Every structure is written in structure tokens, then in C-alpha cells.
mmCIF file of C-alpha atoms in Angstrom:
data_model
loop_
_atom_site.group_PDB
_atom_site.id
_atom_site.type_symbol
_atom_site.label_atom_id
_atom_site.label_comp_id
_atom_site.label_asym_id
_atom_site.label_seq_id
_atom_site.Cartn_x
_atom_site.Cartn_y
_atom_site.Cartn_z
ATOM 1 C CA MET A 995 -35.896 252.051 -108.578
ATOM 2 C CA SER A 996 -37.898 249.441 -110.011
ATOM 3 C CA ARG A 997 -37.407 248.613 -113.480
ATOM 4 C CA ILE A 998 -40.702 248.759 -116.102
ATOM 5 C CA ASP A 999 -39.748 244.765 -116.645
ATOM 6 C CA GLY A 1000 -38.723 244.211 -113.099
ATOM 7 C CA ARG A 1001 -35.043 243.444 -114.238
ATOM 8 C CA LYS A 1002 -31.838 244.526 -112.095
ATOM 9 C CA ASN A 1003 -29.874 247.772 -113.217
ATOM 10 C CA ASP A 1004 -27.108 245.431 -114.156
ATOM 11 C CA GLU A 1005 -29.376 242.793 -116.076
ATOM 12 C CA LEU A 1006 -29.498 242.218 -119.470
ATOM 13 C CA ARG A 1007 -33.139 241.641 -121.514
ATOM 14 C CA LEU A 1008 -33.724 238.256 -122.621
ATOM 15 C CA VAL A 1009 -31.259 237.422 -125.485
ATOM 16 C CA GLU A 1010 -32.001 235.092 -128.340
ATOM 17 C CA ILE A 1011 -30.233 234.173 -131.338
ATOM 18 C CA ILE A 1012 -31.551 232.030 -133.848
ATOM 19 C CA PRO A 1013 -28.847 230.841 -136.374
ATOM 20 C CA ASN A 1014 -28.942 230.247 -140.133
ATOM 21 C CA ILE A 1015 -32.564 231.898 -140.413
ATOM 22 C CA ASN A 1016 -31.739 232.569 -144.083
ATOM 23 C CA LYS A 1017 -31.150 229.466 -146.066
ATOM 24 C CA PHE A 1018 -29.752 231.897 -149.336
ATOM 25 C CA ALA A 1019 -27.509 234.083 -147.217
ATOM 26 C CA GLU A 1020 -23.680 232.792 -146.779
ATOM 27 C CA GLY A 1021 -24.483 233.748 -143.166
ATOM 28 C CA SER A 1022 -27.769 234.699 -141.247
ATOM 29 C CA CYS A 1023 -29.398 234.964 -137.804
ATOM 30 C CA LEU A 1024 -32.466 236.500 -135.791
ATOM 31 C CA ILE A 1025 -31.317 238.202 -132.978
ATOM 32 C CA ARG A 1026 -34.040 239.268 -130.280
ATOM 33 C CA CYS A 1027 -33.005 241.430 -127.492
ATOM 34 C CA GLY A 1028 -36.178 241.790 -125.101
ATOM 35 C CA ASN A 1029 -38.923 242.882 -127.994
ATOM 36 C CA THR A 1030 -35.691 244.310 -130.160
ATOM 37 C CA GLN A 1031 -35.711 241.949 -133.388
ATOM 38 C CA VAL A 1032 -33.168 242.298 -135.712
ATOM 39 C CA LEU A 1033 -32.465 240.157 -138.956
ATOM 40 C CA CYS A 1034 -28.836 239.810 -140.191
ATOM 41 C CA THR A 1035 -27.711 238.412 -143.055
ATOM 42 C CA ALA A 1036 -24.017 238.348 -144.530
ATOM 43 C CA SER A 1037 -23.652 238.257 -148.220
ATOM 44 C CA VAL A 1038 -20.475 237.866 -149.783
ATOM 45 C CA GLU A 1039 -19.374 239.287 -153.483
ATOM 46 C CA GLU A 1040 -15.825 238.330 -155.196
ATOM 47 C CA ARG A 1041 -15.022 242.053 -155.604
ATOM 48 C CA THR A 1042 -14.001 245.028 -153.439
ATOM 49 C CA PRO A 1043 -14.632 248.943 -153.393
ATOM 50 C CA PRO A 1044 -11.770 250.998 -155.157
ATOM 51 C CA HIS A 1045 -10.378 252.278 -152.114
ATOM 52 C CA VAL A 1046 -9.670 248.991 -150.899
ATOM 53 C CA PRO A 1047 -5.676 248.114 -151.157
ATOM 54 C CA ALA A 1048 -4.910 245.302 -153.932
ATOM 55 C CA GLY A 1049 -5.163 241.717 -151.800
ATOM 56 C CA GLU A 1050 -7.312 242.800 -149.131
ATOM 57 C CA GLY A 1051 -10.859 242.464 -148.431
ATOM 58 C CA TRP A 1052 -13.690 244.564 -147.133
ATOM 59 C CA VAL A 1053 -16.873 244.300 -144.515
ATOM 60 C CA THR A 1054 -19.270 246.629 -144.491
ATOM 61 C CA ALA A 1055 -23.179 246.664 -143.095
ATOM 62 C CA GLU A 1056 -26.432 248.283 -143.939
ATOM 63 C CA TYR A 1057 -29.390 248.923 -141.542
ATOM 64 C CA SER A 1058 -32.995 249.529 -142.269
ATOM 65 C CA MET A 1059 -36.105 249.799 -139.954
ATOM 66 C CA LEU A 1060 -39.277 247.761 -141.559
ATOM 67 C CA PRO A 1061 -41.947 250.535 -141.998
ATOM 68 C CA ARG A 1062 -43.994 249.318 -138.578
ATOM 69 C CA ALA A 1063 -41.125 248.078 -136.669
ATOM 70 C CA ASN A 1064 -42.045 251.108 -134.079
ATOM 71 C CA ARG A 1065 -45.269 252.060 -132.504
ATOM 72 C CA GLU A 1066 -46.153 254.268 -135.505
ATOM 73 C CA ARG A 1067 -45.208 253.114 -139.278
ATOM 74 C CA SER A 1068 -42.274 255.044 -141.012
ATOM 75 C CA ARG A 1069 -41.800 255.785 -144.356
ATOM 76 C CA ARG A 1070 -39.508 253.357 -146.043
ATOM 77 C CA ASP A 1071 -35.911 255.044 -147.119
ATOM 78 C CA ILE A 1072 -36.484 253.978 -150.739
ATOM 79 C CA SER A 1073 -39.657 256.419 -150.683
ATOM 80 C CA LYS A 1074 -37.357 259.295 -149.501
ATOM 81 C CA LEU A 1075 -35.108 258.449 -152.325
ATOM 82 C CA LYS A 1076 -32.262 258.702 -149.881
ATOM 83 C CA LEU A 1077 -31.191 256.876 -146.529
ATOM 84 C CA SER A 1078 -32.450 258.530 -143.535
ATOM 85 C CA PRO A 1079 -29.529 260.392 -141.527
ATOM 86 C CA ARG A 1080 -30.356 257.959 -138.765
ATOM 87 C CA SER A 1081 -29.815 254.831 -140.656
ATOM 88 C CA ALA A 1082 -26.989 256.012 -142.073
ATOM 89 C CA GLU A 1083 -25.133 256.885 -138.835
ATOM 90 C CA ILE A 1084 -25.986 252.979 -137.392
ATOM 91 C CA GLN A 1085 -25.148 251.012 -140.931
ATOM 92 C CA ARG A 1086 -21.461 253.198 -140.438
ATOM 93 C CA LEU A 1087 -21.280 252.218 -136.558
ATOM 94 C CA VAL A 1088 -22.037 248.428 -137.612
ATOM 95 C CA GLY A 1089 -19.649 248.504 -140.362
ATOM 96 C CA ARG A 1090 -16.882 249.812 -138.288
ATOM 97 C CA ALA A 1091 -17.301 247.603 -135.280
ATOM 98 C CA LEU A 1092 -17.469 244.522 -137.554
ATOM 99 C CA ARG A 1093 -14.118 245.070 -139.233
ATOM 100 C CA ALA A 1094 -12.502 245.626 -136.119
ATOM 101 C CA ALA A 1095 -12.773 241.528 -136.028
ATOM 102 C CA VAL A 1096 -11.376 240.883 -139.394
ATOM 103 C CA ASP A 1097 -7.655 240.378 -140.719
ATOM 104 C CA MET A 1098 -8.566 241.937 -143.902
ATOM 105 C CA LYS A 1099 -5.578 240.217 -146.034
ATOM 106 C CA LYS A 1100 -6.798 236.778 -144.807
ATOM 107 C CA LEU A 1101 -10.032 237.909 -145.929
ATOM 108 C CA GLY A 1102 -8.627 238.084 -149.382
ATOM 109 C CA GLU A 1103 -10.112 240.059 -152.172
ATOM 110 C CA ARG A 1104 -13.944 239.939 -151.795
ATOM 111 C CA THR A 1105 -16.184 241.822 -149.539
ATOM 112 C CA ILE A 1106 -18.756 240.703 -146.692
ATOM 113 C CA THR A 1107 -22.097 243.465 -146.452
ATOM 114 C CA ILE A 1108 -23.996 242.406 -143.590
ATOM 115 C CA ASP A 1109 -27.834 243.516 -143.901
ATOM 116 C CA CYS A 1110 -29.293 244.651 -140.679
ATOM 117 C CA ASP A 1111 -33.006 244.832 -141.012
ATOM 118 C CA VAL A 1112 -35.071 245.649 -137.967
ATOM 119 C CA LEU A 1113 -38.242 243.505 -137.716
ATOM 120 C CA GLN A 1114 -39.561 245.011 -134.266
ATOM 121 C CA GLY A 1115 -37.846 248.273 -132.465
ATOM 122 C CA ASP A 1116 -37.749 248.212 -128.804
ATOM 123 C CA GLY A 1117 -34.717 250.268 -127.952
ATOM 124 C CA GLY A 1118 -30.936 249.001 -128.615
ATOM 125 C CA THR A 1119 -31.373 248.350 -132.096
ATOM 126 C CA ARG A 1120 -27.921 249.088 -133.294
ATOM 127 C CA THR A 1121 -26.238 247.318 -130.693
ATOM 128 C CA ALA A 1122 -28.383 244.308 -131.371
ATOM 129 C CA SER A 1123 -27.216 244.588 -134.957
ATOM 130 C CA VAL A 1124 -23.498 244.453 -134.048
ATOM 131 C CA THR A 1125 -24.144 241.410 -131.735
ATOM 132 C CA GLY A 1126 -26.268 239.547 -134.710
ATOM 133 C CA GLY A 1127 -24.290 240.931 -137.340
ATOM 134 C CA PHE A 1128 -20.927 239.343 -135.965
ATOM 135 C CA VAL A 1129 -22.959 235.890 -135.616
ATOM 136 C CA ALA A 1130 -23.747 236.486 -139.338
ATOM 137 C CA LEU A 1131 -20.366 237.591 -140.200
ATOM 138 C CA SER A 1132 -18.862 234.348 -138.334
ATOM 139 C CA TYR A 1133 -20.923 231.932 -140.427
ATOM 140 C CA ALA A 1134 -20.191 233.410 -143.615
ATOM 141 C CA CYS A 1135 -16.167 233.064 -143.242
ATOM 142 C CA TRP A 1136 -17.113 229.660 -141.841
ATOM 143 C CA LYS A 1137 -18.630 228.710 -145.221
ATOM 144 C CA LEU A 1138 -15.548 230.460 -147.006
ATOM 145 C CA VAL A 1139 -13.063 228.219 -144.801
ATOM 146 C CA GLU A 1140 -15.264 225.161 -145.470
ATOM 147 C CA GLU A 1141 -15.701 225.874 -149.038
ATOM 148 C CA GLY A 1142 -11.636 226.179 -149.617
ATOM 149 C CA VAL A 1143 -12.251 229.658 -150.596
ATOM 150 C CA ILE A 1144 -9.753 231.098 -147.964
ATOM 151 C CA PRO A 1145 -7.433 228.773 -145.901
ATOM 152 C CA GLU A 1146 -8.013 230.140 -142.482
ATOM 153 C CA MET A 1147 -10.375 231.981 -140.718
ATOM 154 C CA PRO A 1148 -10.247 235.393 -141.040
ATOM 155 C CA LEU A 1149 -11.671 236.553 -138.071
ATOM 156 C CA THR A 1150 -9.163 237.959 -134.999
ATOM 157 C CA THR A 1151 -11.654 238.289 -132.486
ATOM 158 C CA CYS A 1152 -15.355 238.569 -131.170
ATOM 159 C CA VAL A 1153 -17.385 241.729 -131.161
ATOM 160 C CA ALA A 1154 -20.677 242.428 -129.385
ATOM 161 C CA ALA A 1155 -22.572 245.602 -128.149
ATOM 162 C CA VAL A 1156 -24.847 246.912 -125.830
ATOM 163 C CA SER A 1157 -26.425 250.119 -124.547
ATOM 164 C CA ALA A 1158 -26.741 251.270 -120.959
ATOM 165 C CA GLY A 1159 -27.977 254.707 -119.360
ATOM 166 C CA ILE A 1160 -28.922 257.033 -116.594
ATOM 167 C CA VAL A 1161 -32.769 257.063 -115.928
ATOM 168 C CA ASP A 1162 -33.896 259.339 -112.734
ATOM 169 C CA ASN A 1163 -30.231 259.597 -112.012
ATOM 170 C CA VAL A 1164 -29.872 255.787 -111.627
ATOM 171 C CA PRO A 1165 -27.457 253.560 -114.156
ATOM 172 C CA MET A 1166 -29.147 250.895 -115.774
ATOM 173 C CA LEU A 1167 -28.198 248.313 -118.428
ATOM 174 C CA ASP A 1168 -29.554 247.486 -121.683
ATOM 175 C CA LEU A 1169 -32.335 250.223 -121.877
ATOM 176 C CA CYS A 1170 -35.604 249.165 -123.166
ATOM 177 C CA TYR A 1171 -37.712 252.066 -125.486
ATOM 178 C CA GLU A 1172 -39.619 253.298 -122.487
ATOM 179 C CA GLU A 1173 -36.373 253.831 -120.220
ATOM 180 C CA ASP A 1174 -34.663 255.198 -123.071
ATOM 181 C CA SER A 1175 -36.881 257.616 -123.792
ATOM 182 C CA SER A 1176 -36.704 259.292 -120.902
ATOM 183 C CA ALA A 1177 -32.750 258.572 -119.991
ATOM 184 C CA MET A 1178 -30.852 261.613 -118.972
ATOM 185 C CA VAL A 1179 -27.697 260.012 -120.616
ATOM 186 C CA ASP A 1180 -27.961 257.091 -123.247
ATOM 187 C CA LEU A 1181 -24.304 255.574 -123.977
ATOM 188 C CA ASN A 1182 -23.721 252.713 -126.744
ATOM 189 C CA CYS A 1183 -20.391 250.802 -126.024
ATOM 190 C CA VAL A 1184 -18.624 248.250 -128.760
ATOM 191 C CA MET A 1185 -16.183 245.913 -127.426
ATOM 192 C CA ASN A 1186 -14.123 242.746 -128.473
ATOM 193 C CA HIS A 1187 -13.264 239.618 -126.571
ATOM 194 C CA GLU A 1188 -10.208 241.076 -124.729
ATOM 195 C CA GLY A 1189 -12.578 243.601 -123.431
ATOM 196 C CA GLU A 1190 -11.177 246.554 -125.525
ATOM 197 C CA LEU A 1191 -12.999 249.277 -126.704
ATOM 198 C CA ILE A 1192 -13.793 249.342 -130.190
ATOM 199 C CA GLU A 1193 -16.058 252.366 -130.135
ATOM 200 C CA ILE A 1194 -18.508 254.093 -127.440
ATOM 201 C CA GLN A 1195 -21.345 256.493 -127.967
ATOM 202 C CA GLY A 1196 -22.380 258.760 -125.008
ATOM 203 C CA THR A 1197 -24.714 261.806 -125.253
ATOM 204 C CA GLY A 1198 -25.967 263.898 -122.547
ATOM 205 C CA GLU A 1199 -29.571 263.606 -123.568
ATOM 206 C CA GLY A 1200 -31.243 265.257 -120.402
ATOM 207 C CA ARG A 1201 -28.421 266.782 -118.369
ATOM 208 C CA ALA A 1202 -24.177 266.395 -118.811
ATOM 209 C CA PHE A 1203 -22.434 263.579 -117.245
ATOM 210 C CA THR A 1204 -19.559 262.775 -115.211
ATOM 211 C CA ILE A 1205 -16.166 260.875 -115.977
ATOM 212 C CA GLU A 1206 -17.035 258.872 -113.017
ATOM 213 C CA GLU A 1207 -20.681 258.384 -114.282
ATOM 214 C CA GLN A 1208 -19.138 257.261 -117.853
ATOM 215 C CA ARG A 1209 -16.722 254.779 -115.844
ATOM 216 C CA GLN A 1210 -19.934 253.215 -114.420
ATOM 217 C CA LEU A 1211 -21.825 252.956 -117.714
ATOM 218 C CA VAL A 1212 -18.877 251.373 -119.756
ATOM 219 C CA ASP A 1213 -18.538 248.880 -116.687
ATOM 220 C CA LEU A 1214 -22.364 247.885 -117.098
ATOM 221 C CA CYS A 1215 -21.721 247.511 -120.925
ATOM 222 C CA ALA A 1216 -18.701 245.468 -120.312
ATOM 223 C CA LYS A 1217 -20.649 243.121 -117.743
ATOM 224 C CA GLY A 1218 -23.502 242.648 -120.405
ATOM 225 C CA ILE A 1219 -21.215 242.239 -123.567
ATOM 226 C CA ARG A 1220 -19.199 239.512 -121.551
ATOM 227 C CA GLU A 1221 -22.689 237.847 -121.075
ATOM 228 C CA LEU A 1222 -23.801 238.647 -124.882
ATOM 229 C CA GLN A 1223 -20.339 237.064 -126.052
ATOM 230 C CA ALA A 1224 -21.073 233.787 -124.387
ATOM 231 C CA ILE A 1225 -24.392 233.691 -126.180
ATOM 232 C CA GLN A 1226 -22.460 234.248 -129.454
ATOM 233 C CA LYS A 1227 -19.902 231.404 -128.625
ATOM 234 C CA THR A 1228 -22.807 229.073 -127.577
ATOM 235 C CA VAL A 1229 -24.716 229.577 -130.884
ATOM 236 C CA LEU A 1230 -21.578 229.821 -132.939
ATOM 237 C CA GLU A 1231 -19.890 226.285 -131.309
ATOM 238 C CA GLY A 1232 -23.567 224.700 -132.113
ATOM 239 C CA GLY A 1233 -23.902 225.760 -135.766
ATOM 240 C CA ALA A 1234 -20.088 224.650 -136.295
ATOM 241 C CA GLN A 1235 -20.910 220.690 -135.165
#
């Protein structure tokens, strides 16, 4: 079947990562995946939450959508006096994904918070937040090393994420909003540089799906994540010069 934007079924949307978009944050980038745009900023604090063991650091994330990031205006979380369940679930995912890339002992007793603010949502905002969040995290870690705060990079791998789904019984990579909203099956996948899985979120939205279909979707995600990690590498190597 022909996709709405003419892509092949195993093709990512056009991806652009613009680094150092915020001059105040220790690390930042704007990631664009098709029409989805997420601003990712990393902030360093010289303290850790009470649950973190002595001598170790912590990485966490916050996620929010601007009121007009979608087709209709949504209320800000602050106006509801609580975080929406969707935002809370996504920011936990982003935090877990990014912590998987960090040696907390090398980071030391400090916290890096990754803020992911969706400027425009057209599907895949959580996966874009992971992919862009890793770039912002990397810049923040570089800054700590360059300033002599820590002796070596605490990153142990790189992390990226992408979605795949089954639309009209056809497996597809990197769903846009129109595809996502009509998908029979939706799957989000986070992987490291070694191709190992960090997290899978798969849901039968319109029907159940088989183990073989899950493998097909994971294989699509693995292809997309390799391409995303190549983009991350190019951006980070350029920023390091």
C-alpha cells in the first residue's frame, strides 16, 4: 500500500537534529522527525534524590506538550494541578531509556534532568524525545568532562528509539499521526548501540498480533534505530569539534 507521505514501509521520516539550540542549558537540541518537533534540554544539578546510593548520580526526564502542539489546543498540565497520565508515563520511559546509557558512578553525585517539550506533535513524540534526549545528555556530559567536574565520560553506549506499527495489515516503520491513529498494532522500541533492547511497548490497538508480527516490527525498528544512531553520531561528532 502507498503511505500518506510516499515513504517506503521500512523508511524513516526525514530526521534533523539541531544541536545547542538553548544557550543556557548544559546540553540541548531540537529534533525534527517529519512534522514532529521536540526541544530537548539537559540541566545539571549538584545533588541527587534521596533514593540514589552515595557516590552515584542520577538521570531523569520530564515531558510535556505545548498547548497547540496538536491539532486542537490542550490544557497545560499546570492548569490541571497535576501531570497527565500520558505525560507521566512517557517521561518515565525517557528516563529509563537514558539511564541505560550512563555509568552512574562515573557521573558522580549529581543529577541530569532532560526536559522534553513537544513543540509540534505528529506521531512518535516519545521516541523522538528519547533520541533527542540522548543528544542533549551527551552534550551535558561532555561539558562536565571539559570543565574538569568529572574525569571521564560516563556514557557507556548510545540510545535511540522509534515506532513501528501495522496499518491495514501492513508492517510500517515510524508512523506519522494519520497512520498511528488508524494502526491495528502500535509498537515503540528503544535500543542501544549494540542492538540490544532497552524497552518495547507493544499494543494491539485494533487486533491482537502474533509473535512473528512482533519480530517483524522489532526488525523494522532495529533498522530505523541504526539510522537514527548514525545521525546522532554525526551531530555529536560535529559538536565536539
